[in-house]
Short mmCIF file of C-alpha atoms in Angstrom, two decimals:
data_model
loop_
_atom_site.label_atom_id
_atom_site.label_comp_id
_atom_site.label_asym_id
_atom_site.label_seq_id
_atom_site.Cartn_x
_atom_site.Cartn_y
_atom_site.Cartn_z
CA UNK A 1 -33.48 -7.61 -38.03
CA UNK A 2 -34.33 -5.57 -34.94
CA UNK A 3 -32.53 -2.22 -34.53
CA UNK A 4 -29.65 -2.05 -32.07
CA UNK A 5 -30.74 -0.35 -28.82
CA UNK A 6 -29.29 3.16 -28.45
CA UNK A 7 -27.60 2.25 -25.16
CA UNK A 8 -25.73 -0.66 -26.77
CA UNK A 9 -24.83 1.54 -29.71
CA UNK A 10 -23.39 4.11 -27.29
CA UNK A 11 -21.32 1.47 -25.47
CA UNK A 12 -20.03 0.05 -28.75
CA UNK A 13 -18.79 3.50 -29.82
CA UNK A 14 -15.89 3.23 -27.36
CA UNK A 15 -12.81 1.25 -28.28
CA UNK A 16 -10.80 -1.02 -26.01
CA UNK A 17 -8.25 1.60 -25.01
CA UNK A 18 -10.97 4.04 -23.96
CA UNK A 19 -12.62 1.38 -21.82
CA UNK A 20 -9.32 0.63 -20.11
CA UNK A 21 -8.80 4.34 -19.51
CA UNK A 22 -12.25 4.72 -17.96
CA UNK A 23 -11.65 1.61 -15.87
CA UNK A 24 -8.33 2.95 -14.54
CA UNK A 25 -9.93 6.34 -13.80
CA UNK A 26 -12.73 4.68 -11.79
CA UNK A 27 -10.42 2.23 -10.03
CA UNK A 28 -7.92 4.85 -8.86
CA UNK A 29 -10.86 7.02 -7.75
CA UNK A 30 -12.19 4.18 -5.58
CA UNK A 31 -8.78 3.26 -4.24
CA UNK A 32 -8.05 6.72 -2.88
CA UNK A 33 -11.65 7.06 -1.70
CA UNK A 34 -10.94 4.10 0.62
CA UNK A 35 -7.86 5.91 2.00
CA UNK A 36 -9.93 8.89 3.16
CA UNK A 37 -12.77 6.61 4.24
CA UNK A 38 -10.36 4.99 6.74
CA UNK A 39 -9.08 8.35 8.04
CA UNK A 40 -12.45 9.82 8.93
CA UNK A 41 -13.65 7.59 11.86
CA UNK A 42 -11.36 9.22 14.46
CA UNK A 43 -13.17 12.56 14.06
CA UNK A 44 -16.57 10.88 14.52
CA UNK A 45 -15.52 8.81 17.53
CA UNK A 46 -13.93 11.73 19.44
CA UNK A 47 -17.24 12.77 20.97
CA UNK A 48 -17.72 9.16 22.14
CA UNK A 49 -14.23 8.86 23.62
CA UNK A 50 -15.08 11.77 25.92
CA UNK A 51 -18.75 12.20 26.67
CA UNK A 52 -20.41 15.04 28.47
CA UNK A 53 -22.42 13.10 31.02
CA UNK A 54 -23.83 16.12 32.92
CA UNK A 55 -27.13 15.96 31.07
CA UNK A 56 -27.40 12.24 31.66
CA UNK A 57 -26.68 12.73 35.34
CA UNK A 58 -29.38 15.39 35.64
CA UNK A 59 -31.88 13.11 33.89
CA UNK A 60 -31.03 10.24 36.21
CA UNK A 61 -31.40 12.47 39.28
CA UNK A 62 -34.74 13.87 38.12
CA UNK A 63 -36.18 10.46 37.31
CA UNK A 64 -35.30 8.83 40.59
CA UNK A 65 -33.77 10.81 43.42
CA UNK A 66 -33.61 7.66 45.54
CA UNK A 67 -31.41 5.69 43.12
CA UNK A 68 -27.68 6.33 43.21
CA UNK A 69 -26.14 8.12 40.26
CA UNK A 70 -24.51 5.41 38.15
CA UNK A 71 -23.29 7.70 35.38
CA UNK A 72 -20.09 9.50 36.23
CA UNK A 73 -17.82 11.25 33.77
CA UNK A 74 -15.22 8.52 34.18
CA UNK A 75 -17.74 5.80 33.39
CA UNK A 76 -19.17 7.60 30.38
CA UNK A 77 -15.82 8.43 28.79
CA UNK A 78 -13.15 6.06 27.53
CA UNK A 79 -9.91 6.06 29.50
CA UNK A 80 -7.45 7.76 29.12
CA UNK A 81 -9.68 10.40 27.49
CA UNK A 82 -11.80 10.82 30.61
CA UNK A 83 -9.54 13.51 32.09
CA UNK A 84 -9.91 17.28 31.87
CA UNK A 85 -7.08 17.48 29.32
CA UNK A 86 -8.92 15.21 26.89
CA UNK A 87 -8.77 17.78 24.08
CA UNK A 88 -4.96 17.84 24.23
CA UNK A 89 -4.88 14.01 24.21
CA UNK A 90 -7.19 13.85 21.20
CA UNK A 91 -5.10 16.51 19.48
CA UNK A 92 -1.96 14.47 20.20
CA UNK A 93 -3.51 11.49 18.40
CA UNK A 94 -4.27 13.63 15.37
CA UNK A 95 -0.80 15.12 15.44
CA UNK A 96 0.88 11.71 15.64
CA UNK A 97 -0.94 10.50 12.53
CA UNK A 98 -0.46 13.68 10.50
CA UNK A 99 3.15 14.23 11.53
CA UNK A 100 4.05 10.71 10.46
CA UNK A 101 2.10 11.29 7.26
CA UNK A 102 3.96 14.54 6.53
CA UNK A 103 7.42 13.00 7.11
CA UNK A 104 6.56 9.86 5.17
CA UNK A 105 5.18 11.77 2.19
CA UNK A 106 8.57 13.30 1.35
CA UNK A 107 10.04 9.77 1.17
CA UNK A 108 7.07 8.01 -0.38
CA UNK A 109 7.33 9.70 -3.77
CA UNK A 110 11.02 8.76 -4.05
CA UNK A 111 10.40 5.13 -2.96
CA UNK A 112 7.30 4.67 -5.10
CA UNK A 113 9.15 5.93 -8.17
CA UNK A 114 11.49 2.95 -7.90
CA UNK A 115 8.99 0.19 -7.11
CA UNK A 116 6.06 -1.34 -9.01
CA UNK A 117 3.07 0.90 -8.33
CA UNK A 118 0.61 -1.98 -8.03
CA UNK A 119 2.62 -3.82 -5.40
CA UNK A 120 3.59 -0.68 -3.51
CA UNK A 121 0.00 0.55 -3.33
CA UNK A 122 -1.33 -2.90 -2.41
CA UNK A 123 1.11 -3.19 0.48
CA UNK A 124 0.16 0.23 1.79
CA UNK A 125 -3.58 -0.48 1.64
CA UNK A 126 -3.30 -3.84 3.39
CA UNK A 127 -1.17 -2.40 6.17
CA UNK A 128 -3.48 0.61 6.51
CA UNK A 129 -6.42 -1.76 6.86
CA UNK A 130 -4.52 -3.65 9.56
CA UNK A 131 -3.72 -0.57 11.65
CA UNK A 132 -7.20 0.90 11.26
CA UNK A 133 -8.68 -2.35 12.54
CA UNK A 134 -6.19 -2.38 15.44
CA UNK A 135 -7.56 0.95 16.65
CA UNK A 136 -11.05 -0.51 16.72
CA UNK A 137 -9.85 -3.62 18.50
CA UNK A 138 -8.86 -1.30 21.34
CA UNK A 139 -12.57 -1.04 22.18
CA UNK A 140 -13.26 -4.76 21.90
CA UNK A 141 -10.31 -5.72 24.15
CA UNK A 142 -10.71 -2.70 26.47
CA UNK A 143 -7.28 -1.22 25.81
CA UNK A 144 -6.84 2.06 27.69
CA UNK A 145 -3.19 2.79 26.94
CA UNK A 146 -2.54 6.11 25.22
CA UNK A 147 0.72 4.72 23.90
CA UNK A 148 -1.16 1.97 22.02
CA UNK A 149 -3.38 4.46 20.19
CA UNK A 150 -0.45 6.77 19.45
CA UNK A 151 1.54 3.88 17.98
CA UNK A 152 -1.35 2.82 15.77
CA UNK A 153 -1.81 6.37 14.54
CA UNK A 154 1.90 6.80 13.71
CA UNK A 155 2.10 3.47 11.87
CA UNK A 156 -1.12 4.19 9.96
CA UNK A 157 0.15 7.66 8.97
CA UNK A 158 3.32 6.18 7.52
CA UNK A 159 1.67 3.48 5.41
CA UNK A 160 -1.04 5.83 4.15
CA UNK A 161 1.62 7.88 2.35
CA UNK A 162 1.76 5.12 -0.27
CA UNK A 163 -1.59 6.26 -1.64
CA UNK A 164 -1.28 9.69 -3.19
CA UNK A 165 2.00 9.38 -5.14
CA UNK A 166 0.88 6.00 -6.48
CA UNK A 167 -2.53 7.04 -7.80
CA UNK A 168 -1.17 10.29 -9.25
CA UNK A 169 1.61 8.38 -11.06
CA UNK A 170 -0.86 5.80 -12.37
CA UNK A 171 -3.41 8.33 -13.55
CA UNK A 172 -0.58 10.33 -15.10
CA UNK A 173 0.57 7.32 -17.10
CA UNK A 174 -2.90 6.76 -18.56
CA UNK A 175 -3.77 10.43 -19.13
CA UNK A 176 -0.35 11.51 -20.30
CA UNK A 177 -1.60 13.64 -23.21
CA UNK A 178 -3.40 16.21 -21.10
CA UNK A 179 -6.21 16.77 -18.65
CA UNK A 180 -9.01 19.25 -18.35
CA UNK A 181 -9.72 21.10 -15.11
CA UNK A 182 -13.22 19.66 -15.03
CA UNK A 183 -11.91 16.07 -15.22
CA UNK A 184 -9.30 16.82 -12.58
CA UNK A 185 -11.93 18.26 -10.28
CA UNK A 186 -14.19 15.22 -10.70
CA UNK A 187 -11.34 12.79 -10.07
CA UNK A 188 -10.07 14.69 -7.04
CA UNK A 189 -13.51 14.53 -5.43
CA UNK A 190 -12.48 11.09 -4.14
CA UNK A 191 -11.22 12.96 -1.05
CA UNK A 192 -14.64 14.34 -0.17
CA UNK A 193 -16.47 11.18 -1.19
CA UNK A 194 -14.22 9.16 1.11
CA UNK A 195 -14.83 11.59 3.99
CA UNK A 196 -18.59 11.39 3.48
CA UNK A 197 -18.65 7.59 3.37
CA UNK A 198 -16.29 7.40 6.34
CA UNK A 199 -18.57 9.68 8.36
CA UNK A 200 -21.68 7.69 7.55
CA UNK A 201 -20.08 4.31 8.24
CA UNK A 202 -18.44 5.42 11.50
CA UNK A 203 -21.57 7.25 12.61
CA UNK A 204 -23.69 4.12 12.21
CA UNK A 205 -21.83 2.31 15.01
CA UNK A 206 -20.36 5.17 17.04
CA UNK A 207 -22.99 5.14 19.80
CA UNK A 208 -23.35 1.36 20.14
CA UNK A 209 -19.87 -0.02 19.42
CA UNK A 210 -17.30 2.54 18.27
CA UNK A 211 -14.76 -0.22 17.63
CA UNK A 212 -16.72 -1.18 14.52
CA UNK A 213 -16.42 2.43 13.33
CA UNK A 214 -12.76 1.59 12.69
CA UNK A 215 -12.92 -2.12 11.89
CA UNK A 216 -15.40 -1.83 9.03
CA UNK A 217 -13.41 0.95 7.22
CA UNK A 218 -10.25 -1.04 7.88
CA UNK A 219 -11.71 -4.09 6.18
CA UNK A 220 -12.91 -1.97 3.27
CA UNK A 221 -9.47 -0.48 2.52
CA UNK A 222 -7.87 -3.94 2.88
CA UNK A 223 -10.39 -5.38 0.42
CA UNK A 224 -9.65 -2.54 -1.98
CA UNK A 225 -5.97 -3.37 -1.63
CA UNK A 226 -6.69 -6.86 -2.90
CA UNK A 227 -8.70 -5.41 -5.79
CA UNK A 228 -5.75 -3.15 -6.53
CA UNK A 229 -3.43 -6.16 -6.70
CA UNK A 230 -5.77 -8.01 -9.05
CA UNK A 231 -6.87 -5.25 -11.43
CA UNK A 232 -4.66 -2.12 -11.35
CA UNK A 233 -2.99 -1.51 -14.72
CA UNK A 234 -0.04 0.77 -14.13
CA UNK A 235 0.65 1.81 -17.70
CA UNK A 236 -1.02 1.33 -21.11
CA UNK A 237 2.13 -0.39 -22.37
CA UNK A 238 1.53 -3.18 -19.84
CA UNK A 239 -1.43 -4.17 -22.00
CA UNK A 240 0.08 -3.42 -25.35
CA UNK A 241 3.00 -5.74 -24.75
CA UNK A 242 0.47 -8.57 -24.41
CA UNK A 243 -1.51 -7.48 -27.47
CA UNK A 244 1.71 -7.19 -29.48
CA UNK A 245 2.50 -10.84 -28.74
CA UNK A 246 -1.00 -11.93 -29.76
CA UNK A 247 -1.23 -9.68 -32.81
CA UNK A 248 2.29 -8.63 -33.90
CA UNK A 249 2.29 -5.51 -36.08
CA UNK A 250 3.80 -5.78 -39.57
CA UNK A 251 7.28 -4.47 -40.15
CA UNK A 252 8.69 -2.99 -43.34
CA UNK A 253 11.93 -4.16 -44.87
CA UNK A 254 14.07 -1.64 -43.04
CA UNK A 255 12.37 -2.16 -39.66
CA UNK A 256 13.56 -4.88 -37.32
CA UNK A 257 11.22 -6.16 -34.60
CA UNK A 258 13.07 -6.23 -31.30
CA UNK A 259 12.36 -6.43 -27.60
CA UNK A 260 12.89 -3.43 -25.40
CA UNK A 261 13.42 -4.13 -21.70
CA UNK A 262 13.43 -0.53 -20.53
CA UNK A 263 10.83 -0.27 -17.82
CA UNK A 264 9.56 2.20 -15.25
CA UNK A 265 8.58 2.16 -11.59
CA UNK A 266 11.11 -0.44 -10.56
CA UNK A 267 10.21 -3.30 -12.87
CA UNK A 268 11.47 -4.15 -16.34
CA UNK A 269 8.55 -4.60 -18.68
CA UNK A 270 8.82 -6.24 -22.08
CA UNK A 271 7.81 -3.81 -24.80
CA UNK A 272 7.83 -4.89 -28.47
CA UNK A 273 9.37 -2.28 -30.65
CA UNK A 274 11.08 -1.90 -33.99
CA UNK A 275 14.48 -0.45 -34.73
CA UNK A 276 14.80 2.08 -37.53
CA UNK A 277 18.27 3.54 -37.88
CA UNK A 278 19.67 4.32 -34.47
CA UNK A 279 16.30 4.77 -32.74
CA UNK A 280 13.99 2.32 -31.00
CA UNK A 281 10.34 2.97 -31.60
CA UNK A 282 7.26 1.26 -30.19
CA UNK A 283 3.60 1.30 -31.18
CA UNK A 284 1.70 3.60 -28.82
CA UNK A 285 -1.67 4.64 -30.20
CA UNK A 286 -3.44 7.76 -29.10
CA UNK A 287 -6.04 6.74 -26.53
CA UNK A 288 -8.48 9.50 -27.28
CA UNK A 289 -8.82 8.53 -30.96
CA UNK A 290 -10.99 5.54 -31.91
CA UNK A 291 -9.33 2.58 -33.57
CA UNK A 292 -12.05 2.10 -36.15
CA UNK A 293 -11.36 4.30 -39.16
CA UNK A 294 -15.02 4.17 -40.20
CA UNK A 295 -16.09 6.16 -37.17
CA UNK A 296 -14.16 9.29 -38.12
CA UNK A 297 -14.00 11.40 -41.23
CA UNK A 298 -10.19 11.54 -41.44
CA UNK A 299 -7.66 8.71 -41.70
CA UNK A 300 -6.26 7.62 -38.37
CA UNK A 301 -2.59 6.73 -38.32
CA UNK A 302 -0.61 5.14 -35.57
CA UNK A 303 1.18 7.58 -33.30
CA UNK A 304 4.82 6.59 -32.92
CA UNK A 305 6.54 7.47 -29.64
CA UNK A 306 10.33 7.70 -29.87
CA UNK A 307 12.18 6.66 -26.74
CA UNK A 308 15.81 7.22 -26.04
CA UNK A 309 18.04 4.42 -24.85
CA UNK A 310 18.40 5.92 -21.38
CA UNK A 311 15.59 7.17 -19.18
CA UNK A 312 15.92 10.74 -17.87
CA UNK A 313 17.25 10.87 -14.35
CA UNK A 314 14.93 11.84 -11.52
CA UNK A 315 15.13 15.47 -10.50
CA UNK A 316 16.81 16.33 -7.19
CA UNK A 317 14.96 17.79 -4.23
CA UNK A 318 16.67 21.19 -4.58
CA UNK A 319 16.14 21.09 -8.35
CA UNK A 320 12.41 20.70 -7.82
CA UNK A 321 12.37 23.61 -5.38
CA UNK A 322 13.95 25.86 -8.03
CA UNK A 323 11.00 25.37 -10.37
CA UNK A 324 9.13 28.73 -10.42
CA UNK A 325 6.05 28.62 -8.17
CA UNK A 326 6.83 25.41 -6.26
CA UNK A 327 7.80 27.15 -3.03
CA UNK A 328 4.87 29.58 -3.10
CA UNK A 329 2.24 26.95 -3.82
CA UNK A 330 3.78 24.51 -1.32
CA UNK A 331 3.65 27.05 1.51
CA UNK A 332 0.17 28.15 0.46
CA UNK A 333 -0.96 24.55 0.63
CA UNK A 334 0.54 24.26 4.11
CA UNK A 335 -1.92 26.82 5.46
CA UNK A 336 -4.82 25.76 3.21
CA UNK A 337 -4.45 22.14 4.31
CA UNK A 338 -4.17 23.31 7.94
CA UNK A 339 -7.68 24.74 7.65
CA UNK A 340 -9.09 21.77 5.75
CA UNK A 341 -7.74 19.11 8.08
CA UNK A 342 -8.77 21.00 11.18
CA UNK A 343 -12.33 20.75 9.88
CA UNK A 344 -11.77 17.11 8.96
CA UNK A 345 -10.73 16.08 12.47
CA UNK A 346 -12.64 18.52 14.70
CA UNK A 347 -15.86 19.54 12.94
CA UNK A 348 -18.05 16.68 14.27
CA UNK A 349 -16.90 17.30 17.83
CA UNK A 350 -17.44 21.06 17.46
CA UNK A 351 -20.98 20.50 16.19
CA UNK A 352 -21.67 18.12 19.06
CA UNK A 353 -20.49 20.59 21.71
CA UNK A 354 -22.01 23.78 20.29
CA UNK A 355 -25.17 22.59 18.50
CA UNK A 356 -25.88 19.98 21.23
CA UNK A 357 -26.37 17.10 18.82
CA UNK A 358 -25.45 13.47 19.41
CA UNK A 359 -22.39 11.95 17.75
CA UNK A 360 -24.32 10.34 14.86
CA UNK A 361 -26.27 13.47 13.93
CA UNK A 362 -23.15 15.62 14.15
CA UNK A 363 -21.27 13.19 11.94
CA UNK A 364 -24.05 13.16 9.35
CA UNK A 365 -24.25 16.96 9.36
CA UNK A 366 -20.49 17.32 8.95
CA UNK A 367 -20.67 15.47 5.62
CA UNK A 368 -22.17 18.60 4.09
CA UNK A 369 -18.73 20.23 4.40
CA UNK A 370 -17.34 17.54 2.09
CA UNK A 371 -20.30 17.85 -0.30
CA UNK A 372 -19.38 21.51 -0.67
CA UNK A 373 -15.76 20.43 -1.15
CA UNK A 374 -16.72 18.33 -4.19
CA UNK A 375 -18.44 21.29 -5.85
CA UNK A 376 -15.61 23.65 -4.88
CA UNK A 377 -12.93 21.42 -6.36
CA UNK A 378 -14.76 21.11 -9.68
CA UNK A 379 -15.49 24.85 -9.85
CA UNK A 380 -11.87 25.72 -9.07
CA UNK A 381 -10.66 23.52 -11.94
CA UNK A 382 -13.19 24.86 -14.44
CA UNK A 383 -12.66 28.53 -13.52
CA UNK A 384 -8.87 28.26 -13.58
CA UNK A 385 -9.09 26.61 -16.99
CA UNK A 386 -11.28 29.36 -18.39
CA UNK A 387 -9.14 32.17 -16.99
CA UNK A 388 -5.75 30.46 -17.32
CA UNK A 389 -4.89 31.78 -13.85
CA UNK A 390 -4.38 29.12 -11.16
CA UNK A 391 -3.03 31.40 -8.41
CA UNK A 392 -5.73 34.04 -8.89
CA UNK A 393 -8.48 31.42 -8.63
CA UNK A 394 -7.04 30.09 -5.38
CA UNK A 395 -6.59 33.58 -3.96
CA UNK A 396 -10.17 34.66 -4.63
CA UNK A 397 -11.55 31.50 -2.95
CA UNK A 398 -9.30 31.99 0.06
CA UNK A 399 -10.41 35.60 0.39
CA UNK A 400 -14.12 34.64 0.29
CA UNK A 401 -13.57 31.86 2.85
CA UNK A 402 -12.54 34.28 5.67
CA UNK A 403 -15.99 35.69 6.57
CA UNK A 404 -17.52 32.18 6.41
CA UNK A 405 -14.90 30.97 8.92
CA UNK A 406 -15.84 33.79 11.22
CA UNK A 407 -19.50 32.83 10.92
CA UNK A 408 -18.68 29.34 12.09
CA UNK A 409 -17.63 30.68 15.48
CA UNK A 410 -21.27 31.68 16.05
CA UNK A 411 -22.86 28.47 14.80
CA UNK A 412 -24.75 27.95 18.06
CA UNK A 413 -26.73 31.15 17.38
CA UNK A 414 -27.95 29.97 13.98
CA UNK A 415 -30.70 27.62 13.09
CA UNK A 416 -30.35 24.42 11.10
CA UNK A 417 -30.86 26.07 7.71
CA UNK A 418 -28.08 28.69 7.94
CA UNK A 419 -25.76 26.07 9.43
CA UNK A 420 -26.29 23.77 6.44
CA UNK A 421 -25.65 26.69 4.06
CA UNK A 422 -22.42 27.65 5.83
CA UNK A 423 -21.17 24.07 5.78
CA UNK A 424 -21.72 23.80 2.02
CA UNK A 425 -20.22 27.19 1.16
CA UNK A 426 -17.28 26.86 3.53
CA UNK A 427 -16.52 23.36 2.25
CA UNK A 428 -16.34 24.64 -1.30
CA UNK A 429 -14.19 27.67 -0.51
CA UNK A 430 -11.77 25.82 1.77
CA UNK A 431 -11.35 22.64 -0.28
CA UNK A 432 -11.36 24.35 -3.69
CA UNK A 433 -7.82 25.78 -3.46
CA UNK A 434 -6.61 22.64 -1.69
CA UNK A 435 -7.91 20.41 -4.49
CA UNK A 436 -6.59 22.70 -7.26
CA UNK A 437 -3.07 22.93 -5.84
CA UNK A 438 -2.65 19.19 -5.20
CA UNK A 439 -3.80 18.20 -8.70
CA UNK A 440 -3.75 20.70 -11.56
CA UNK A 441 -1.14 23.05 -10.11
CA UNK A 442 1.16 20.15 -9.17
CA UNK A 443 0.80 18.81 -12.71
CA UNK A 444 1.60 22.23 -14.18
CA UNK A 445 4.74 22.57 -12.09
CA UNK A 446 5.79 18.97 -12.61
CA UNK A 447 5.85 19.52 -16.37
CA UNK A 448 7.23 23.07 -16.31
CA UNK A 449 9.12 24.23 -19.40
CA UNK A 450 12.28 24.68 -17.33
CA UNK A 451 12.45 20.90 -16.93
CA UNK A 452 13.01 20.48 -20.69
CA UNK A 453 10.76 17.45 -20.95
CA UNK A 454 11.98 15.59 -17.87
CA UNK A 455 8.56 14.23 -16.88
CA UNK A 456 9.96 12.19 -14.00
CA UNK A 457 9.94 15.40 -11.96
CA UNK A 458 6.17 15.13 -11.56
CA UNK A 459 6.34 12.57 -8.75
CA UNK A 460 8.98 14.56 -6.83
CA UNK A 461 7.10 17.87 -7.23
CA UNK A 462 3.85 16.23 -6.14
CA UNK A 463 5.53 14.79 -3.03
CA UNK A 464 7.08 18.15 -2.12
CA UNK A 465 3.81 20.07 -2.49
CA UNK A 466 1.63 17.53 -0.69
CA UNK A 467 4.32 16.81 1.91
CA UNK A 468 4.60 20.49 2.78
CA UNK A 469 0.80 20.70 2.95
CA UNK A 470 0.76 17.70 5.25
CA UNK A 471 2.91 19.65 7.73
CA UNK A 472 0.08 22.13 8.01
CA UNK A 473 -2.40 19.26 8.24
CA UNK A 474 -0.42 18.02 11.28
CA UNK A 475 -0.16 21.45 12.95
CA UNK A 476 -3.81 22.48 12.52
CA UNK A 477 -5.56 19.74 14.52
CA UNK A 478 -2.88 19.97 17.22
CA UNK A 479 -3.40 23.70 17.63
CA UNK A 480 -7.17 23.15 17.61
CA UNK A 481 -6.82 20.73 20.53
CA UNK A 482 -4.80 23.27 22.52
CA UNK A 483 -6.82 26.38 21.66
CA UNK A 484 -10.25 24.78 22.07
CA UNK A 485 -9.63 24.49 25.81
CA UNK A 486 -9.64 28.32 25.89
CA UNK A 487 -12.81 28.51 23.79
CA UNK A 488 -13.78 27.58 20.25
CA UNK A 489 -13.48 31.25 19.18
CA UNK A 490 -9.71 30.91 19.47
CA UNK A 491 -9.78 28.00 17.02
CA UNK A 492 -11.56 29.97 14.36
CA UNK A 493 -9.27 33.00 14.83
CA UNK A 494 -6.38 30.62 14.16
CA UNK A 495 -8.12 29.28 11.04
CA UNK A 496 -8.75 32.81 9.71
CA UNK A 497 -5.10 33.74 10.29
CA UNK A 498 -3.97 30.64 8.35
CA UNK A 499 -6.38 31.51 5.55
CA UNK A 500 -4.93 35.01 5.21
CA UNK A 501 -1.32 33.69 5.32
CA UNK A 502 -2.16 31.31 2.47
CA UNK A 503 -3.55 34.27 0.54
CA UNK A 504 -0.45 36.42 1.19
CA UNK A 505 1.87 33.69 -0.08
CA UNK A 506 0.11 33.75 -3.46
CA UNK A 507 0.15 37.52 -3.94
CA UNK A 508 3.38 37.54 -5.97
CA UNK A 509 2.07 34.90 -8.36
CA UNK A 510 -1.31 36.65 -8.54
CA UNK A 511 0.30 39.93 -9.51
CA UNK A 512 2.40 38.14 -12.09
CA UNK A 513 -0.69 36.53 -13.60
CA UNK A 514 -2.66 39.78 -13.64
CA UNK A 515 0.12 41.94 -15.08
CA UNK A 516 1.43 39.46 -17.63
CA UNK A 517 0.24 40.17 -21.13
CA UNK A 518 1.33 36.80 -22.43
CA UNK A 519 -1.04 34.58 -20.51
CA UNK A 520 -2.56 32.19 -22.96
CA UNK A 521 -6.14 31.35 -22.24
CA UNK A 522 -6.98 27.69 -22.97
CA UNK A 523 -9.53 27.19 -25.72
CA UNK A 524 -12.82 25.67 -24.74
CA UNK A 525 -12.56 21.90 -24.87
CA UNK A 526 -8.77 21.92 -25.09
CA UNK A 527 -6.53 20.12 -22.65
CA UNK A 528 -4.86 22.36 -20.10
CA UNK A 529 -2.71 20.28 -17.80
CA UNK A 530 -0.12 17.92 -19.14
CA UNK A 531 0.86 14.94 -17.03
CA UNK A 532 3.51 12.86 -18.74
CA UNK A 533 4.83 9.41 -18.07
CA UNK A 534 7.31 9.21 -15.25
#
């Protein structure tokens, strides 16, 4: 008999639950990647909506002084963005999307907590695909109404709020026993991966047919919505109820097999359980342990999860605000996300205007900012795990980001090499705190000891933190549109001020972390962030 190949032996070492966990991890990663993929095209297309045709006019005049100049600013640009106040109009489009997103985020967590995640997320992705395609259809049908584009942006901002609370809830259900900072950083890189793919896809068509820069991402997120409907498993118990029917577990004499209809997320799932005394118990095996006893050196027993008859009530908005650290981290994220989203929406246009590159090259170059963001998010998670100090990690990265932001104001004086280096470093320092607060910190606060085990607070806390951050995400691009008319230096002064304000808001928590003698450092390889079922 031929030996089993090592690759097959490796695959066979994972049990069914571990495969389902890896599948859910990958699927939620791709789902939220498609959300950011569909948000990125507007920043790439901005330079095409308003072109600087002076160089083209000079070239036309030099080549043939006898031919009339056919390239005017109005003909090169897309109405209504052909006017001198085009930066304010582009900023208004960003603001309309982000303001709707910020308002909707506070409601989305509450609504999503009461509806089936799979259906709620599918609806949001299909509608987001529709509105993203509608923006691109404005090019195909020559729509020049500012109101049309504002309406599409507002509607898209509202439906996109279905994404974050849904994927966080789903990943929390599957990884309810804990999560390492490294894993959190890898999973949260979907934001940067989506931005990179969105830039590359939009940049491919931006110069020839910018409508396709929106239509293709719109079709992608709609297709992912269908995949979500077909394959997303909201909770491990959704599978175990099926397996329990196919292979019912044996019951002892004093255990009565019953059916428990207590469900979560708005739908009543059927969970097989047994009654022992006055408690209902169901079989819920630990996902990280293999099912095959022969693969470990100690006996593996089933882990029994005891559930009460009534689910804990969802925490109130004011109750969530009273959790220590929620207000500070929420306000810090407001300014951190202001900086991050200003780069997201204005970096390609800034590179085009200052480095004198075309829209495609500027879009490709801007992806380096997101590459740095991937590395920064992972490093922030790992470092905060090792030190056991979330606020201190964020503060140090915010402090180091300030001189890099100042360097960006002089990007036209640098060559290509230093520019690439600044994009990578700035992306890591800006997106590192943003990624850490929206994932690991939100999970810490959502399972704070003051909640006394009420894990349903996680969704509300996540919505408050990210909703507050989204307010900054709405303000930043709007201010950039206004200030850029006075010079790009003013934009970067604003970004540096926001960076320092984010740092100041964390000082109390930093001092508490540094002066506390009871900070427990996580052991290497141990789980650090607990996200429980809600």
